[in-house]
Amino acid sequence: MTKLVTIDRHIIDQERLHPGASGRFSSLLYDVALAAKIISREVNMAGLIEDIMGKTGDTNVQGEEVQRLDDYAQEVMIKAMDHSGHLCCMVSEECEDIIPIPEKFKKGKYVLLFDPLDGSSNIDVNVSIGTIFSVHRKVSPGEDGTLDDCLQAGRKQLAAGYVVYGSSTMLVYTTEYGGVHGFTLDPSIGEFLLSHPDIRIPDPPSKTYSVNEAYFSRWSRGQQQFVEQLRGTANEPGLGFRSRYIGSLVSDFHRTLLTGGIFMYPRDRTSPEGKLRLLYEAAPLAMICEAAGGRASDGDRDILDLVPEGLHARTPLYLGSSDLVSMAEAALKAG
Ligand code: AHM
Ligand code: MG
């Protein structure tokens, strides 16, 4: 039998390698993994439990319809994390303001930012969805988390990760110490087991691009030319790329991480800042992408250097194999 490494053991082993790492931080990741198991259980039962699928009838801070499972995942994340004593506050894609830690609990020195269930419009049709999270250190004085603690550049993240609820449930994370580690949930024992140690984006990558091409006519000429260069046109053969787009960021990114290629959510005429959120979507996936040897850009600057202007700031996003992200930047400049 090969070595069995649970996520808890892995976190402890990593800590031994880095004596500066504090136990509190490890137990924070442990709590995220617990929340992921609970959300995974519910996602897997989605077709069977009444009142869990479908919309709540509300719209969230982004103006999007809230799915019942969005609400559920949000509650699970908050309940799993609020009492641990490690956090000074939380921020969620589903909440307009900072989520404070209740007075009855101790406060800690970290901020947790998360998208509880990304791609939730795919829930009802059994397409993979995910949870994304990011951890920052508290930087402002005082016990309560403030906007200054939340609005930090991605470069300052201490850890980031995602969970993909797919044909199996996987948790992938990285920390400031580097290395991208992937765990698969064994539902029979309820443990995440190390299945993808030290993930690196393959080089050479697969010739795959991922973008919602329905928005082609709204893109800048540079963006259009880049996609034409990859896939060809009626008159030019192009580089022979194929396209894969699920429309569920975690799944599209997971494929890009494991096989290489490029994921894009560009700005366009109707969404000048793009659609994806810097704090809960772009920055955590950018940290993972860079730690796996890839690049993440807004088309001009590294995502990890962007300082968010607000909790729900959006950004264009280019993620994946380094050379392809650099090619996209060059095409956008030239276009
Ligand atoms: P959500 O956070 O409301 O679920 O929206 C984000 C999702 C991403 O998962 C995905 O990459 C994108 O929206 C797809 O958008 P589009 O349908 O415009 O291609
Ligand atoms: Mg989202």
XYZ file of C-alpha atoms and ligand atoms in Angstrom:
355
model
C 0.000 0.000 0.000
C 1.309 3.470 -0.814
C 1.699 6.040 1.963
C -1.688 7.267 3.183
C -1.540 11.005 3.708
C -4.668 12.682 5.038
C -4.993 16.420 4.701
C -4.454 16.815 8.462
C -1.240 14.831 8.357
C -0.076 16.761 5.308
C -0.669 20.088 7.009
C 1.282 18.922 10.080
C 4.132 17.583 7.881
C 4.298 20.907 6.042
C 4.484 22.699 9.356
C 7.444 20.588 10.437
C 9.233 21.632 7.249
C 8.578 25.286 8.095
C 9.186 25.858 11.782
C 7.870 29.437 11.509
C 4.380 28.167 10.614
C 1.901 28.461 13.434
C -0.470 25.697 14.482
C -3.380 28.111 14.343
C -2.973 28.542 10.631
C -2.960 24.787 10.074
C -6.092 24.305 12.066
C -7.728 27.000 9.943
C -7.101 24.890 6.829
C -8.414 21.885 8.708
C -11.688 23.757 9.393
C -11.988 24.704 5.708
C -11.584 21.007 4.820
C -14.347 20.120 7.279
C -16.694 22.682 5.698
C -15.800 21.273 2.269
C -16.810 17.756 3.353
C -20.181 18.989 4.588
C -20.844 21.007 1.425
C -19.723 18.041 -0.685
C -22.201 15.756 1.071
C -25.049 18.158 0.350
C -23.995 18.806 -3.268
C -23.919 15.042 -3.866
C -27.445 14.718 -2.499
C -28.735 17.681 -4.506
C -31.166 15.685 -6.614
C -32.536 13.745 -3.640
C -33.186 16.243 -0.872
C -36.249 18.386 -1.247
C -35.843 22.148 -0.901
C -32.128 22.116 -1.619
C -32.146 22.679 -5.378
C -33.532 25.709 -7.151
C -33.500 29.403 -6.411
C -34.330 31.140 -3.135
C -36.058 34.018 -4.947
C -33.464 36.524 -3.644
C -30.673 38.238 -5.534
C -27.197 38.608 -4.045
C -24.925 41.643 -3.812
C -23.789 40.936 -7.401
C -27.398 41.127 -8.619
C -27.438 37.391 -9.362
C -30.170 34.938 -8.350
C -29.283 33.101 -5.145
C -29.508 29.320 -5.320
C -30.541 27.427 -2.185
C -27.228 25.584 -2.181
C -25.416 28.973 -2.287
C -27.151 29.863 0.966
C -26.412 26.490 2.485
C -22.700 26.575 1.564
C -22.418 30.104 2.933
C -23.918 29.016 6.271
C -21.654 25.972 6.494
C -18.519 28.049 5.870
C -19.516 30.572 8.526
C -20.489 27.935 11.120
C -17.323 25.910 10.524
C -15.049 28.923 10.893
C -16.556 31.554 13.205
C -15.778 29.943 16.589
C -12.209 28.774 15.935
C -10.520 31.810 17.461
C -8.282 32.173 14.389
C -10.270 34.742 12.409
C -10.866 38.451 12.935
C -13.558 38.497 10.217
C -14.730 36.794 7.051
C -15.768 38.074 3.638
C -17.973 36.204 1.201
C -18.981 36.754 -2.389
C -22.547 36.354 -1.195
C -22.437 39.130 1.455
C -22.231 42.835 0.807
C -20.246 43.673 3.949
C -17.597 42.129 6.166
C -18.933 39.195 8.213
C -17.921 39.913 11.827
C -16.960 37.212 14.329
C -19.742 36.985 16.941
C -18.893 38.680 20.263
C -19.121 35.388 22.163
C -16.105 33.947 20.275
C -12.414 34.773 20.532
C -10.938 36.721 17.627
C -7.710 35.847 15.833
C -5.175 37.261 13.423
C -6.397 35.990 10.043
C -9.030 37.005 7.492
C -10.861 34.348 5.458
C -12.310 35.373 2.090
C -14.410 32.905 0.143
C -16.823 32.165 -2.646
C -18.956 29.468 -0.991
C -20.301 27.916 -4.182
C -18.907 29.180 -7.445
C -20.678 28.335 -10.674
C -23.897 27.778 -8.782
C -26.074 28.367 -11.831
C -24.808 24.890 -12.867
C -26.198 23.127 -9.781
C -29.537 22.132 -11.221
C -27.957 20.419 -14.225
C -25.357 18.384 -12.308
C -22.308 20.229 -13.605
C -19.244 20.515 -11.349
C -19.157 23.508 -9.021
C -16.652 24.641 -6.418
C -15.676 26.570 -3.297
C -12.756 29.028 -3.425
C -10.934 30.452 -0.386
C -8.129 32.838 0.461
C -6.395 33.659 3.755
C -4.775 36.979 4.662
C -3.020 38.070 7.841
C -4.711 40.840 9.846
C -2.774 44.074 9.324
C -4.814 46.724 11.163
C -4.640 47.333 14.918
C -7.489 46.229 17.176
C -9.362 42.950 17.442
C -12.045 43.375 14.787
C -11.364 42.824 11.103
C -11.483 46.019 9.016
C -11.540 46.904 5.316
C -7.743 47.377 5.445
C -7.410 43.748 6.501
C -9.580 42.573 3.622
C -8.425 44.810 0.766
C -4.870 43.489 0.446
C -3.019 42.585 -2.748
C -3.106 38.888 -3.654
C 0.672 38.748 -3.212
C 0.062 39.014 0.551
C -2.108 35.873 0.716
C -0.917 33.306 3.247
C -2.874 30.484 1.676
C -5.412 29.885 -1.045
C -7.336 26.921 -2.297
C -10.411 25.531 -3.911
C -12.654 22.527 -3.695
C -14.155 21.068 -6.835
C -17.320 19.008 -6.438
C -16.928 16.913 -9.568
C -16.869 13.241 -10.449
C -14.947 13.131 -7.180
C -14.476 15.923 -4.643
C -10.986 17.402 -4.635
C -9.370 20.029 -2.440
C -6.333 21.832 -3.834
C -4.335 24.330 -1.774
C -1.117 26.264 -1.581
C 0.474 28.350 1.156
C 3.096 31.065 1.348
C 5.676 28.255 1.547
C 4.876 27.198 -2.031
C 3.824 23.872 -3.524
C 0.349 23.024 -4.781
C -1.180 19.963 -3.191
C -4.302 18.106 -4.310
C -6.438 15.799 -2.153
C -9.332 13.576 -3.178
C -12.180 12.924 -0.765
C -12.709 9.250 -0.007
C -16.401 9.398 0.932
C -16.338 5.946 2.552
C -13.986 7.167 5.315
C -14.742 10.895 5.085
C -11.091 11.860 4.602
C -9.278 13.930 2.018
C -6.266 11.843 0.910
C -3.230 13.220 -0.907
C -3.717 12.191 -4.544
C -1.877 14.926 -6.478
C 1.338 15.904 -4.647
C 3.232 18.969 -5.851
C 1.116 19.836 -8.886
C 2.943 21.652 -11.705
C 1.252 22.948 -14.848
C 2.558 20.641 -17.609
C 5.149 22.047 -19.979
C 4.572 21.821 -22.893
C 0.889 22.375 -22.109
C -2.106 20.919 -23.889
C -3.249 23.138 -26.740
C -6.481 24.192 -25.045
C -8.101 27.570 -24.507
C -11.111 28.211 -22.326
C -13.284 31.278 -22.833
C -16.943 32.113 -23.403
C -16.704 32.685 -27.137
C -20.312 33.842 -27.334
C -18.992 37.259 -26.273
C -16.572 37.448 -29.256
C -18.291 40.444 -30.854
C -18.002 42.448 -27.607
C -14.233 41.859 -27.187
C -11.412 44.246 -28.110
C -9.746 43.549 -31.454
C -6.621 42.301 -29.597
C -8.665 39.707 -27.685
C -10.391 38.585 -30.885
C -7.069 38.286 -32.702
C -5.552 36.222 -29.875
C -8.344 33.649 -30.033
C -8.153 33.631 -33.844
C -4.407 33.028 -33.568
C -5.014 30.012 -31.294
C -7.844 28.370 -33.201
C -7.434 29.734 -36.729
C -9.944 31.401 -39.035
C -11.514 30.510 -42.361
C -8.353 31.842 -44.052
C -5.588 31.039 -41.536
C -4.867 27.642 -39.958
C -3.846 29.120 -36.548
C -1.987 27.171 -33.866
C -4.390 24.237 -33.805
C -5.854 24.842 -30.332
C -9.123 23.284 -29.200
C -11.648 24.920 -26.911
C -13.092 23.684 -23.598
C -15.477 25.869 -21.576
C -17.613 24.536 -18.748
C -18.760 27.922 -17.435
C -17.810 26.912 -13.898
C -14.571 28.668 -12.968
C -13.230 26.098 -10.508
C -13.714 23.281 -13.021
C -12.265 25.256 -15.931
C -9.279 26.239 -13.773
C -8.785 22.708 -12.412
C -8.521 21.348 -15.956
C -6.109 24.144 -16.898
C -3.944 23.407 -13.831
C -3.730 19.679 -14.558
C -3.331 19.780 -18.341
C -2.069 23.295 -19.127
C -3.569 25.781 -21.567
C -5.193 29.121 -20.853
C -8.424 30.206 -19.147
C -9.722 33.674 -20.016
C -12.534 35.865 -18.785
C -11.751 39.106 -20.650
C -13.259 42.529 -20.244
C -15.768 43.369 -22.967
C -17.935 46.233 -24.150
C -20.725 45.519 -21.685
C -18.499 44.427 -18.741
C -15.455 46.716 -18.802
C -14.048 45.105 -15.638
C -14.920 41.556 -16.674
C -17.160 39.435 -14.470
C -14.969 37.596 -11.988
C -14.236 38.943 -8.526
C -10.659 39.807 -7.574
C -10.809 38.762 -3.915
C -12.726 35.491 -4.019
C -12.009 34.166 -7.493
C -9.047 35.749 -9.305
C -6.513 36.242 -6.476
C -6.738 32.771 -4.856
C -6.597 30.955 -8.204
C -3.728 33.250 -9.274
C -1.736 32.253 -6.174
C -2.245 28.566 -6.963
C -1.450 29.089 -10.647
C 1.852 30.865 -9.905
C 2.824 28.282 -7.279
C 2.295 25.600 -9.951
C 4.612 27.399 -12.374
C 1.940 29.261 -14.345
C 0.947 32.925 -14.636
C -2.145 34.984 -13.833
C -2.773 38.386 -15.380
C -5.542 40.903 -15.927
C -4.192 41.272 -19.469
C -1.656 43.873 -18.408
C -0.561 43.340 -14.792
C -0.068 40.299 -12.601
C -3.306 39.576 -10.740
C -1.340 39.165 -7.494
C -0.158 42.796 -7.682
C -3.656 44.269 -7.936
C -4.973 45.996 -4.815
C -8.768 45.628 -4.670
C -10.732 48.876 -4.569
C -13.676 47.267 -2.854
C -14.771 43.923 -1.460
C -16.559 43.009 -4.658
C -14.130 44.504 -7.197
C -14.006 42.640 -10.505
C -11.117 42.011 -12.864
C -10.459 40.567 -16.309
C -8.668 37.243 -15.806
C -6.079 35.255 -17.788
C -4.812 32.132 -16.004
C -2.680 29.197 -17.018
C 0.544 28.266 -18.752
C 3.059 31.105 -18.532
C 3.841 31.386 -22.246
C 0.176 31.489 -23.207
C -0.690 34.179 -20.642
C 2.249 36.255 -21.891
C 1.077 35.713 -25.487
C -2.385 36.964 -24.514
C -0.885 40.096 -22.913
C 1.141 40.804 -26.064
C -1.910 40.344 -28.308
C -4.001 42.674 -26.152
C -1.315 45.383 -26.320
C -0.952 45.006 -30.086
C -4.731 44.923 -30.763
P -20.921 32.957 -9.852
O -19.849 33.334 -8.860
O -22.126 33.797 -9.751
O -21.211 31.498 -9.821
O -20.361 33.341 -11.329
C -19.083 32.998 -11.696
C -19.144 32.009 -12.824
C -17.816 31.320 -12.984
O -17.834 30.078 -12.340
C -17.685 31.152 -14.470
O -16.325 31.164 -14.884
C -18.433 32.330 -15.017
O -19.376 32.715 -14.019
C -19.180 32.009 -16.270
O -19.765 33.182 -16.760
P -20.396 33.246 -18.245
O -21.685 32.505 -18.153
O -20.561 34.710 -18.508
O -19.431 32.592 -19.197
Mg -18.225 32.948 -7.962
